[in-house]
PDB file of C-alpha atoms in Angstrom:
ATOM      1  CA  UNK A  15      47.828  51.019 207.318  1.00 48.00           C
ATOM      2  CA  UNK A  16      50.417  53.740 206.774  1.00 48.00           C
ATOM      3  CA  UNK A  17      50.713  52.929 203.067  1.00 54.00           C
ATOM      4  CA  UNK A  18      46.911  53.251 202.712  1.00 56.00           C
ATOM      5  CA  UNK A  19      46.983  56.687 204.339  1.00 59.00           C
ATOM      6  CA  UNK A  20      49.832  57.703 202.058  1.00 61.00           C
ATOM      7  CA  UNK A  21      47.870  56.695 198.963  1.00 66.00           C
ATOM      8  CA  UNK A  22      44.880  58.615 200.294  1.00 67.00           C
ATOM      9  CA  UNK A  23      46.958  61.785 200.572  1.00 65.00           C
ATOM     10  CA  UNK A  24      48.339  61.206 197.065  1.00 66.00           C
ATOM     11  CA  UNK A  25      44.800  60.996 195.683  1.00 72.00           C
ATOM     12  CA  UNK A  26      43.772  64.131 197.599  1.00 70.00           C
ATOM     13  CA  UNK A  27      46.821  65.960 196.249  1.00 68.00           C
ATOM     14  CA  UNK A  28      45.962  65.004 192.649  1.00 71.00           C
ATOM     15  CA  UNK A  29      42.374  66.149 193.175  1.00 73.00           C
ATOM     16  CA  UNK A  30      43.582  69.458 194.624  1.00 71.00           C
ATOM     17  CA  UNK A  31      45.874  70.032 191.615  1.00 68.00           C
ATOM     18  CA  UNK A  32      43.056  69.212 189.190  1.00 70.00           C
ATOM     19  CA  UNK A  33      40.652  71.517 191.042  1.00 73.00           C
ATOM     20  CA  UNK A  34      43.190  74.368 191.099  1.00 69.00           C
ATOM     21  CA  UNK A  35      44.001  73.870 187.432  1.00 66.00           C
ATOM     22  CA  UNK A  36      40.309  73.823 186.543  1.00 69.00           C
ATOM     23  CA  UNK A  37      39.635  77.061 188.439  1.00 69.00           C
ATOM     24  CA  UNK A  38      42.634  78.799 186.854  1.00 67.00           C
ATOM     25  CA  UNK A  39      41.610  77.643 183.384  1.00 68.00           C
ATOM     26  CA  UNK A  40      38.012  78.767 183.939  1.00 70.00           C
ATOM     27  CA  UNK A  41      39.228  82.160 185.136  1.00 65.00           C
ATOM     28  CA  UNK A  42      41.362  82.665 182.038  1.00 65.00           C
ATOM     29  CA  UNK A  43      38.564  81.486 179.739  1.00 69.00           C
ATOM     30  CA  UNK A  44      36.120  83.962 181.336  1.00 69.00           C
ATOM     31  CA  UNK A  45      38.599  86.823 180.892  1.00 65.00           C
ATOM     32  CA  UNK A  46      39.250  85.983 177.257  1.00 65.00           C
ATOM     33  CA  UNK A  47      35.523  85.522 176.579  1.00 71.00           C
ATOM     34  CA  UNK A  48      34.719  88.926 178.099  1.00 68.00           C
ATOM     35  CA  UNK A  49      37.495  90.515 176.081  1.00 64.00           C
ATOM     36  CA  UNK A  50      36.141  89.073 172.842  1.00 66.00           C
ATOM     37  CA  UNK A  51      32.618  90.284 173.668  1.00 71.00           C
ATOM     38  CA  UNK A  52      33.915  93.809 174.328  1.00 65.00           C
ATOM     39  CA  UNK A  53      35.813  93.800 171.032  1.00 65.00           C
ATOM     40  CA  UNK A  54      32.711  92.693 169.157  1.00 70.00           C
ATOM     41  CA  UNK A  55      30.673  95.414 170.874  1.00 70.00           C
ATOM     42  CA  UNK A  56      33.268  98.069 169.986  1.00 64.00           C
ATOM     43  CA  UNK A  57      33.230  97.047 166.359  1.00 68.00           C
ATOM     44  CA  UNK A  58      29.446  97.069 166.360  1.00 69.00           C
ATOM     45  CA  UNK A  59      29.298 100.610 167.773  1.00 66.00           C
ATOM     46  CA  UNK A  60      32.302 101.716 165.692  1.00 60.00           C
ATOM     47  CA  UNK A  61      33.980 102.954 168.814  1.00 50.00           C
ATOM     48  CA  UNK A  62      36.995 105.148 168.260  1.00 49.00           C
ATOM     49  CA  UNK A  63      38.292 105.142 171.802  1.00 49.00           C
ATOM     50  CA  UNK A  64      42.021 104.570 171.969  1.00 47.00           C
ATOM     51  CA  UNK A  65      41.777 102.903 175.371  1.00 49.00           C
ATOM     52  CA  UNK A  66      42.027  99.149 175.086  1.00 52.00           C
ATOM     53  CA  UNK A  67      41.074  96.576 177.672  1.00 54.00           C
ATOM     54  CA  UNK A  68      43.971  94.148 177.378  1.00 58.00           C
ATOM     55  CA  UNK A  69      43.033  90.939 179.188  1.00 59.00           C
ATOM     56  CA  UNK A  70      46.445  89.318 178.838  1.00 61.00           C
ATOM     57  CA  UNK A  71      47.768  91.048 181.943  1.00 64.00           C
ATOM     58  CA  UNK A  72      44.929  89.544 183.943  1.00 59.00           C
ATOM     59  CA  UNK A  73      45.478  86.195 182.237  1.00 59.00           C
ATOM     60  CA  UNK A  74      49.176  86.317 183.120  1.00 65.00           C
ATOM     61  CA  UNK A  75      48.364  87.205 186.722  1.00 62.00           C
ATOM     62  CA  UNK A  76      45.879  84.340 186.885  1.00 61.00           C
ATOM     63  CA  UNK A  77      48.426  81.912 185.484  1.00 65.00           C
ATOM     64  CA  UNK A  78      51.082  83.180 187.897  1.00 68.00           C
ATOM     65  CA  UNK A  79      48.659  82.741 190.766  1.00 65.00           C
ATOM     66  CA  UNK A  80      47.935  79.199 189.634  1.00 65.00           C
ATOM     67  CA  UNK A  81      51.644  78.338 189.447  1.00 70.00           C
ATOM     68  CA  UNK A  82      52.236  79.856 192.901  1.00 72.00           C
ATOM     69  CA  UNK A  83      49.329  77.962 194.398  1.00 67.00           C
ATOM     70  CA  UNK A  84      50.462  74.761 192.718  1.00 68.00           C
ATOM     71  CA  UNK A  85      53.993  75.236 194.094  1.00 72.00           C
ATOM     72  CA  UNK A  86      52.566  75.744 197.567  1.00 71.00           C
ATOM     73  CA  UNK A  87      50.535  72.552 197.246  1.00 68.00           C
ATOM     74  CA  UNK A  88      53.619  70.612 196.147  1.00 72.00           C
ATOM     75  CA  UNK A  89      55.676  71.909 199.091  1.00 74.00           C
ATOM     76  CA  UNK A  90      52.838  71.133 201.486  1.00 73.00           C
ATOM     77  CA  UNK A  91      52.472  67.637 200.026  1.00 71.00           C
ATOM     78  CA  UNK A  92      56.155  66.755 200.345  1.00 74.00           C
ATOM     79  CA  UNK A  93      56.261  68.219 203.840  1.00 74.00           C
ATOM     80  CA  UNK A  94      53.282  66.058 204.730  1.00 70.00           C
ATOM     81  CA  UNK A  95      54.957  62.947 203.313  1.00 70.00           C
ATOM     82  CA  UNK A  96      58.091  63.747 205.326  1.00 71.00           C
ATOM     83  CA  UNK A  97      56.076  64.028 208.521  1.00 69.00           C
ATOM     84  CA  UNK A  98      54.276  60.768 207.722  1.00 68.00           C
ATOM     85  CA  UNK A  99      57.616  59.065 207.101  1.00 67.00           C
ATOM     86  CA  UNK A 100      58.944  60.361 210.418  1.00 63.00           C
ATOM     87  CA  UNK A 101      55.810  59.146 212.210  1.00 65.00           C
ATOM     88  CA  UNK A 102      56.130  55.751 210.555  1.00 65.00           C
ATOM     89  CA  UNK A 103      59.802  55.532 211.563  1.00 60.00           C
ATOM     90  CA  UNK A 104      58.964  56.392 215.168  1.00 59.00           C
ATOM     91  CA  UNK A 105      56.220  53.759 215.360  1.00 62.00           C
ATOM     92  CA  UNK A 106      58.440  51.113 213.729  1.00 62.00           C
ATOM     93  CA  UNK A 107      61.311  52.062 216.011  1.00 62.00           C
ATOM     94  CA  UNK A 108      59.170  51.699 219.135  1.00 61.00           C
ATOM     95  CA  UNK A 109      57.728  48.416 217.882  1.00 63.00           C
ATOM     96  CA  UNK A 110      61.185  47.017 217.129  1.00 60.00           C
ATOM     97  CA  UNK A 111      62.587  48.108 220.493  1.00 63.00           C
ATOM     98  CA  UNK A 112      59.663  46.818 222.543  1.00 62.00           C
ATOM     99  CA  UNK A 113      59.571  43.483 220.704  1.00 61.00           C
ATOM    100  CA  UNK A 114      63.270  42.715 220.436  1.00 63.00           C
ATOM    101  CA  UNK A 115      64.376  43.931 223.862  1.00 66.00           C
ATOM    102  CA  UNK A 116      61.561  42.242 225.762  1.00 66.00           C
ATOM    103  CA  UNK A 117      62.823  38.686 225.215  1.00 65.00           C
ATOM    104  CA  UNK A 118      66.480  39.128 226.286  1.00 68.00           C
ATOM    105  CA  UNK A 119      65.489  41.207 229.304  1.00 71.00           C
ATOM    106  CA  UNK A 120      63.038  38.496 230.416  1.00 71.00           C
ATOM    107  CA  UNK A 121      65.708  35.834 229.895  1.00 70.00           C
ATOM    108  CA  UNK A 122      68.280  37.827 231.874  1.00 72.00           C
ATOM    109  CA  UNK A 123      65.818  38.241 234.731  1.00 72.00           C
ATOM    110  CA  UNK A 124      65.122  34.513 234.758  1.00 73.00           C
ATOM    111  CA  UNK A 125      68.771  33.438 234.640  1.00 73.00           C
ATOM    112  CA  UNK A 126      69.686  35.985 237.308  1.00 75.00           C
ATOM    113  CA  UNK A 127      67.035  34.650 239.674  1.00 74.00           C
ATOM    114  CA  UNK A 128      68.097  31.037 239.041  1.00 72.00           C
ATOM    115  CA  UNK A 129      71.784  31.821 239.572  1.00 72.00           C
ATOM    116  CA  UNK A 130      70.955  33.121 243.038  1.00 72.00           C
ATOM    117  CA  UNK A 131      70.108  29.606 244.117  1.00 68.00           C
ATOM    118  CA  UNK A 132      73.210  28.295 245.871  1.00 61.00           C
ATOM    119  CA  UNK A 133      72.085  24.640 245.756  1.00 72.00           C
ATOM    120  CA  UNK A 134      72.224  24.479 241.955  1.00 71.00           C
ATOM    121  CA  UNK A 135      74.850  22.064 240.515  1.00 76.00           C
ATOM    122  CA  UNK A 136      77.917  23.641 238.919  1.00 75.00           C
ATOM    123  CA  UNK A 137      77.114  22.147 235.522  1.00 76.00           C
ATOM    124  CA  UNK A 138      73.688  23.766 235.526  1.00 75.00           C
ATOM    125  CA  UNK A 139      75.212  27.064 236.601  1.00 74.00           C
ATOM    126  CA  UNK A 140      77.618  26.965 233.669  1.00 77.00           C
ATOM    127  CA  UNK A 141      74.724  26.432 231.258  1.00 74.00           C
ATOM    128  CA  UNK A 142      72.832  29.323 232.798  1.00 74.00           C
ATOM    129  CA  UNK A 143      75.914  31.543 232.622  1.00 77.00           C
ATOM    130  CA  UNK A 144      76.299  30.655 228.943  1.00 72.00           C
ATOM    131  CA  UNK A 145      72.659  31.537 228.257  1.00 72.00           C
ATOM    132  CA  UNK A 146      73.004  34.682 230.377  1.00 73.00           C
ATOM    133  CA  UNK A 147      76.079  35.793 228.422  1.00 74.00           C
ATOM    134  CA  UNK A 148      74.492  35.007 225.056  1.00 69.00           C
ATOM    135  CA  UNK A 149      71.381  37.048 225.825  1.00 70.00           C
ATOM    136  CA  UNK A 150      73.474  39.882 227.219  1.00 75.00           C
ATOM    137  CA  UNK A 151      75.566  39.983 224.035  1.00 72.00           C
ATOM    138  CA  UNK A 152      72.389  39.893 221.968  1.00 69.00           C
ATOM    139  CA  UNK A 153      70.965  42.786 223.977  1.00 73.00           C
ATOM    140  CA  UNK A 154      74.161  44.795 223.527  1.00 74.00           C
ATOM    141  CA  UNK A 155      74.189  44.097 219.778  1.00 71.00           C
ATOM    142  CA  UNK A 156      70.547  45.130 219.313  1.00 69.00           C
ATOM    143  CA  UNK A 157      71.032  48.333 221.290  1.00 71.00           C
ATOM    144  CA  UNK A 158      74.201  49.103 219.307  1.00 71.00           C
ATOM    145  CA  UNK A 159      72.311  48.629 216.020  1.00 67.00           C
ATOM    146  CA  UNK A 160      69.474  50.887 217.166  1.00 68.00           C
ATOM    147  CA  UNK A 161      71.870  53.622 218.284  1.00 68.00           C
ATOM    148  CA  UNK A 162      73.891  53.308 215.086  1.00 69.00           C
ATOM    149  CA  UNK A 163      70.718  53.659 213.006  1.00 66.00           C
ATOM    150  CA  UNK A 164      69.708  56.798 214.877  1.00 64.00           C
ATOM    151  CA  UNK A 165      73.219  58.134 214.315  1.00 67.00           C
ATOM    152  CA  UNK A 166      72.959  57.559 210.565  1.00 67.00           C
ATOM    153  CA  UNK A 167      69.464  59.056 210.368  1.00 65.00           C
ATOM    154  CA  UNK A 168      70.518  62.175 212.272  1.00 62.00           C
ATOM    155  CA  UNK A 169      72.791  63.228 209.393  1.00 64.00           C
ATOM    156  CA  UNK A 170      75.668  62.174 207.146  1.00 64.00           C
ATOM    157  CA  UNK A 171      78.390  60.228 208.910  1.00 69.00           C
ATOM    158  CA  UNK A 172      81.947  61.486 208.598  1.00 73.00           C
ATOM    159  CA  UNK A 173      83.902  58.902 206.613  1.00 81.00           C
ATOM    160  CA  UNK A 174      87.638  58.641 207.257  1.00 86.00           C
ATOM    161  CA  UNK A 175      89.017  56.684 204.296  1.00 88.00           C
ATOM    162  CA  UNK A 176      92.510  55.312 204.193  1.00 91.00           C
ATOM    163  CA  UNK A 177      94.473  53.099 201.844  1.00 94.00           C
ATOM    164  CA  UNK A 178      93.709  49.426 202.520  1.00 93.00           C
ATOM    165  CA  UNK A 179      94.623  46.064 201.051  1.00 95.00           C
ATOM    166  CA  UNK A 180      91.459  43.964 201.047  1.00 95.00           C
ATOM    167  CA  UNK A 181      92.919  40.456 201.189  1.00 94.00           C
ATOM    168  CA  UNK A 182      95.284  41.141 204.090  1.00 95.00           C
ATOM    169  CA  UNK A 183      92.527  42.983 205.993  1.00 95.00           C
ATOM    170  CA  UNK A 184      90.165  40.005 205.609  1.00 94.00           C
ATOM    171  CA  UNK A 185      92.868  37.604 206.816  1.00 94.00           C
ATOM    172  CA  UNK A 186      93.453  39.773 209.894  1.00 93.00           C
ATOM    173  CA  UNK A 187      89.713  39.761 210.748  1.00 90.00           C
ATOM    174  CA  UNK A 188      89.127  36.093 209.920  1.00 91.00           C
ATOM    175  CA  UNK A 189      89.894  34.797 213.413  1.00 87.00           C
ATOM    176  CA  UNK A 190      87.349  37.219 214.892  1.00 83.00           C
ATOM    177  CA  UNK A 191      84.604  35.929 212.589  1.00 84.00           C
ATOM    178  CA  UNK A 192      85.545  32.328 213.319  1.00 84.00           C
ATOM    179  CA  UNK A 193      85.118  33.127 216.995  1.00 78.00           C
ATOM    180  CA  UNK A 194      81.599  34.499 216.345  1.00 74.00           C
ATOM    181  CA  UNK A 195      80.626  31.381 214.398  1.00 81.00           C
ATOM    182  CA  UNK A 196      82.284  28.908 216.766  1.00 76.00           C
ATOM    183  CA  UNK A 197      79.340  29.065 219.192  1.00 68.00           C
ATOM    184  CA  UNK A 198      77.195  27.468 216.452  1.00 72.00           C
ATOM    185  CA  UNK A 199      79.958  25.154 215.191  1.00 78.00           C
ATOM    186  CA  UNK A 200      80.123  27.265 212.035  1.00 83.00           C
ATOM    187  CA  UNK A 201      83.018  28.369 209.900  1.00 86.00           C
ATOM    188  CA  UNK A 202      83.967  31.114 207.479  1.00 88.00           C
ATOM    189  CA  UNK A 203      86.050  30.188 204.448  1.00 90.00           C
ATOM    190  CA  UNK A 204      88.216  32.737 202.664  1.00 93.00           C
ATOM    191  CA  UNK A 205      88.704  32.510 198.899  1.00 93.00           C
ATOM    192  CA  UNK A 206      91.056  35.376 198.135  1.00 93.00           C
ATOM    193  CA  UNK A 207      92.192  36.600 194.754  1.00 93.00           C
ATOM    194  CA  UNK A 208      95.862  35.969 194.040  1.00 91.00           C
ATOM    195  CA  UNK A 209      96.438  39.655 193.285  1.00 93.00           C
ATOM    196  CA  UNK A 210      96.438  42.440 195.834  1.00 93.00           C
ATOM    197  CA  UNK A 211      93.354  44.655 195.958  1.00 94.00           C
ATOM    198  CA  UNK A 212      94.103  48.201 197.119  1.00 94.00           C
ATOM    199  CA  UNK A 213      91.355  50.733 197.656  1.00 94.00           C
ATOM    200  CA  UNK A 214      90.311  53.678 199.815  1.00 92.00           C
ATOM    201  CA  UNK A 215      87.924  52.803 202.637  1.00 92.00           C
ATOM    202  CA  UNK A 216      87.044  53.498 206.249  1.00 91.00           C
ATOM    203  CA  UNK A 217      88.161  50.407 208.245  1.00 90.00           C
ATOM    204  CA  UNK A 218      85.518  50.954 210.916  1.00 88.00           C
ATOM    205  CA  UNK A 219      82.652  51.105 208.422  1.00 88.00           C
ATOM    206  CA  UNK A 220      84.025  48.164 206.438  1.00 92.00           C
ATOM    207  CA  UNK A 221      84.148  46.116 209.623  1.00 88.00           C
ATOM    208  CA  UNK A 222      80.545  47.125 210.393  1.00 86.00           C
ATOM    209  CA  UNK A 223      79.520  45.879 206.932  1.00 91.00           C
ATOM    210  CA  UNK A 224      81.226  42.485 207.191  1.00 92.00           C
ATOM    211  CA  UNK A 225      80.206  42.022 210.831  1.00 86.00           C
ATOM    212  CA  UNK A 226      76.524  42.537 210.046  1.00 86.00           C
ATOM    213  CA  UNK A 227      76.633  40.308 206.959  1.00 91.00           C
ATOM    214  CA  UNK A 228      78.221  37.494 208.967  1.00 88.00           C
ATOM    215  CA  UNK A 229      75.812  37.950 211.877  1.00 83.00           C
ATOM    216  CA  UNK A 230      72.922  37.882 209.402  1.00 83.00           C
ATOM    217  CA  UNK A 231      74.217  34.669 207.800  1.00 84.00           C
ATOM    218  CA  UNK A 232      74.621  33.120 211.234  1.00 82.00           C
ATOM    219  CA  UNK A 233      71.047  33.938 212.279  1.00 80.00           C
ATOM    220  CA  UNK A 234      69.435  32.595 209.112  1.00 80.00           C
ATOM    221  CA  UNK A 235      71.566  29.469 208.834  1.00 79.00           C
ATOM    222  CA  UNK A 236      69.981  26.050 208.506  1.00 78.00           C
ATOM    223  CA  UNK A 237      72.029  24.059 210.960  1.00 78.00           C
ATOM    224  CA  UNK A 238      75.710  24.953 211.180  1.00 84.00           C
ATOM    225  CA  UNK A 239      76.439  28.304 209.501  1.00 85.00           C
ATOM    226  CA  UNK A 240      78.869  27.985 206.603  1.00 88.00           C
ATOM    227  CA  UNK A 241      79.977  31.258 205.055  1.00 91.00           C
ATOM    228  CA  UNK A 242      82.158  31.780 202.007  1.00 92.00           C
ATOM    229  CA  UNK A 243      83.960  35.117 201.654  1.00 94.00           C
ATOM    230  CA  UNK A 244      85.416  35.588 198.186  1.00 95.00           C
ATOM    231  CA  UNK A 245      87.400  38.434 196.626  1.00 95.00           C
ATOM    232  CA  UNK A 246      87.923  39.059 192.918  1.00 95.00           C
ATOM    233  CA  UNK A 247      89.934  41.651 191.034  1.00 94.00           C
ATOM    234  CA  UNK A 248      87.606  42.249 188.093  1.00 92.00           C
ATOM    235  CA  UNK A 249      89.974  44.719 186.448  1.00 90.00           C
ATOM    236  CA  UNK A 250      92.689  47.148 187.386  1.00 88.00           C
ATOM    237  CA  UNK A 251      89.984  49.594 188.424  1.00 91.00           C
ATOM    238  CA  UNK A 252      87.333  47.420 190.067  1.00 94.00           C
ATOM    239  CA  UNK A 253      87.148  44.797 192.822  1.00 96.00           C
ATOM    240  CA  UNK A 254      84.385  42.502 194.013  1.00 95.00           C
ATOM    241  CA  UNK A 255      83.690  40.974 197.429  1.00 96.00           C
ATOM    242  CA  UNK A 256      80.977  38.378 197.953  1.00 95.00           C
ATOM    243  CA  UNK A 257      79.642  36.892 201.192  1.00 94.00           C
ATOM    244  CA  UNK A 258      77.614  33.729 200.613  1.00 92.00           C
ATOM    245  CA  UNK A 259      75.798  31.503 203.073  1.00 89.00           C
ATOM    246  CA  UNK A 260      73.714  28.332 202.854  1.00 85.00           C
ATOM    247  CA  UNK A 261      70.789  29.426 205.004  1.00 83.00           C
ATOM    248  CA  UNK A 262      67.115  30.108 204.356  1.00 82.00           C
ATOM    249  CA  UNK A 263      67.839  32.258 201.329  1.00 81.00           C
ATOM    250  CA  UNK A 264      65.950  35.169 199.767  1.00 83.00           C
ATOM    251  CA  UNK A 265      62.908  35.215 197.528  1.00 83.00           C
ATOM    252  CA  UNK A 266      63.376  37.058 194.194  1.00 83.00           C
ATOM    253  CA  UNK A 267      60.835  39.771 195.064  1.00 82.00           C
ATOM    254  CA  UNK A 268      62.708  40.513 198.325  1.00 83.00           C
ATOM    255  CA  UNK A 269      66.129  41.256 196.826  1.00 84.00           C
ATOM    256  CA  UNK A 270      65.649  45.033 197.007  1.00 81.00           C
ATOM    257  CA  UNK A 271      63.387  45.155 200.051  1.00 83.00           C
ATOM    258  CA  UNK A 272      65.834  43.509 202.448  1.00 86.00           C
ATOM    259  CA  UNK A 273      67.944  46.663 202.720  1.00 87.00           C
ATOM    260  CA  UNK A 274      65.009  48.689 204.011  1.00 81.00           C
ATOM    261  CA  UNK A 275      64.943  49.756 207.617  1.00 76.00           C
ATOM    262  CA  UNK A 276      63.173  47.274 209.934  1.00 72.00           C
ATOM    263  CA  UNK A 277      62.342  44.970 207.011  1.00 74.00           C
ATOM    264  CA  UNK A 278      62.534  41.245 207.709  1.00 70.00           C
ATOM    265  CA  UNK A 279      61.964  38.614 205.056  1.00 67.00           C
ATOM    266  CA  UNK A 280      58.819  36.550 205.793  1.00 63.00           C
ATOM    267  CA  UNK A 281      60.590  33.182 205.724  1.00 57.00           C
ATOM    268  CA  UNK A 282      59.573  30.176 207.752  1.00 46.00           C
ATOM    269  CA  UNK A 283      62.243  31.023 210.293  1.00 48.00           C
ATOM    270  CA  UNK A 284      61.568  34.736 210.711  1.00 49.00           C
ATOM    271  CA  UNK A 285      59.360  34.457 213.763  1.00 48.00           C
ATOM    272  CA  UNK A 286      61.809  32.202 215.598  1.00 54.00           C
ATOM    273  CA  UNK A 287      64.891  34.321 214.850  1.00 61.00           C
ATOM    274  CA  UNK A 288      65.754  37.383 216.878  1.00 60.00           C
ATOM    275  CA  UNK A 289      66.637  40.661 215.221  1.00 61.00           C
ATOM    276  CA  UNK A 290      65.532  44.233 214.672  1.00 65.00           C
ATOM    277  CA  UNK A 291      65.747  44.302 210.871  1.00 71.00           C
ATOM    278  CA  UNK A 292      68.453  46.980 211.027  1.00 76.00           C
ATOM    279  CA  UNK A 293      71.597  45.031 210.155  1.00 79.00           C
ATOM    280  CA  UNK A 294      71.265  45.117 206.359  1.00 86.00           C
ATOM    281  CA  UNK A 295      69.970  48.690 206.493  1.00 84.00           C
ATOM    282  CA  UNK A 296      73.187  49.711 208.258  1.00 84.00           C
ATOM    283  CA  UNK A 297      75.199  47.754 205.683  1.00 88.00           C
ATOM    284  CA  UNK A 298      73.523  49.595 202.802  1.00 89.00           C
ATOM    285  CA  UNK A 299      73.974  52.975 204.534  1.00 87.00           C
ATOM    286  CA  UNK A 300      77.684  52.384 205.149  1.00 88.00           C
ATOM    287  CA  UNK A 301      78.215  51.206 201.557  1.00 91.00           C
ATOM    288  CA  UNK A 302      76.454  54.275 200.189  1.00 89.00           C
ATOM    289  CA  UNK A 303      78.591  56.575 202.345  1.00 87.00           C
ATOM    290  CA  UNK A 304      81.790  54.948 201.046  1.00 90.00           C
ATOM    291  CA  UNK A 305      80.526  54.799 197.433  1.00 90.00           C
ATOM    292  CA  UNK A 306      80.534  51.005 197.399  1.00 93.00           C
ATOM    293  CA  UNK A 307      77.817  49.250 195.425  1.00 94.00           C
ATOM    294  CA  UNK A 308      75.982  46.427 197.161  1.00 94.00           C
ATOM    295  CA  UNK A 309      73.258  44.057 196.048  1.00 93.00           C
ATOM    296  CA  UNK A 310      71.892  40.651 196.969  1.00 92.00           C
ATOM    297  CA  UNK A 311      71.867  37.625 194.699  1.00 90.00           C
ATOM    298  CA  UNK A 312      70.278  34.203 194.706  1.00 88.00           C
ATOM    299  CA  UNK A 313      72.983  31.547 194.143  1.00 84.00           C
ATOM    300  CA  UNK A 314      72.498  29.566 190.954  1.00 78.00           C
ATOM    301  CA  UNK A 315      73.292  26.317 192.724  1.00 71.00           C
ATOM    302  CA  UNK A 316      72.388  25.329 196.264  1.00 69.00           C
ATOM    303  CA  UNK A 317      70.519  27.247 198.932  1.00 76.00           C
ATOM    304  CA  UNK A 318      71.261  30.433 200.801  1.00 84.00           C
ATOM    305  CA  UNK A 319      71.948  34.005 199.803  1.00 88.00           C
ATOM    306  CA  UNK A 320      74.878  35.980 198.459  1.00 92.00           C
ATOM    307  CA  UNK A 321      75.687  39.625 199.154  1.00 94.00           C
ATOM    308  CA  UNK A 322      77.995  41.305 196.658  1.00 95.00           C
ATOM    309  CA  UNK A 323      80.060  44.463 197.208  1.00 96.00           C
ATOM    310  CA  UNK A 324      81.829  46.235 194.337  1.00 95.00           C
ATOM    311  CA  UNK A 325      84.186  49.184 194.513  1.00 94.00           C
ATOM    312  CA  UNK A 326      86.956  51.021 192.721  1.00 94.00           C
ATOM    313  CA  UNK A 327      90.618  50.172 193.107  1.00 93.00           C
ATOM    314  CA  UNK A 328      93.275  52.733 193.982  1.00 88.00           C
ATOM    315  CA  UNK A 329      96.349  53.090 191.842  1.00 75.00           C
ATOM    316  CA  UNK A 330      99.549  53.017 193.884  1.00 57.00           C
TER     317      UNK A 330
END
């Protein structure tokens, strides 16, 4: 619906420009035509008056007025598009919040009421506590993503880069990712380049990137999530990090769309998988802030998706 309204305003803007241009052109043509008629009349009467009616000043003023009006229309148009984009973001934000927070809150209310029953067996209580904790963590993660998105949209985030060694940093974080995947009997395999990869990066933002990529792979896994994290030193000046899974995968026409805010790929599993559609948007925003290139690929063999990060090395 919003895209249709946007195209309507684009068409109206083009019509306004054409109308303004037509009026300005007609005005100039009338001035020039009148000037030519006066000149013909002067020649016919053999007028000797030294006063000349120069229409070019009026033509210049008409052209200047047209350019000014056109500039005003352009500013108005872009301002209108900005307001429409803000309105669209607000509606999408409210829709994402109301949809994604409703389910965990309902589950927490249900588990809380059931846990109040003292006659429940201990085994059942443990299952409820596990479900309660899982939904609580999901709620915390969704709220954190929403707040982080608002933080990024409010203005540029201050990046605090420092010298890092990629392979050793991944090894230090590996146990944390294994812990995230252990609940689904998944695993994350590291395939590290034999050479050290040194570069400037913000550890907090880099952790946000990898965390969201792993969480995304976990959600869209088919069965047990299996993730392969691979580093490559392409040259002395460039490194490459890939995160591959064996889940539902990505359609070719979705490779660029998936980094949009609130976008969720329309796979068979989308409607049964929780999420706000903000994880990959945050990943792309953090990569852009740290001048790291990121893109998605479709693996040549097997199923799943692969996210590739590329950056510049630092000479030590």
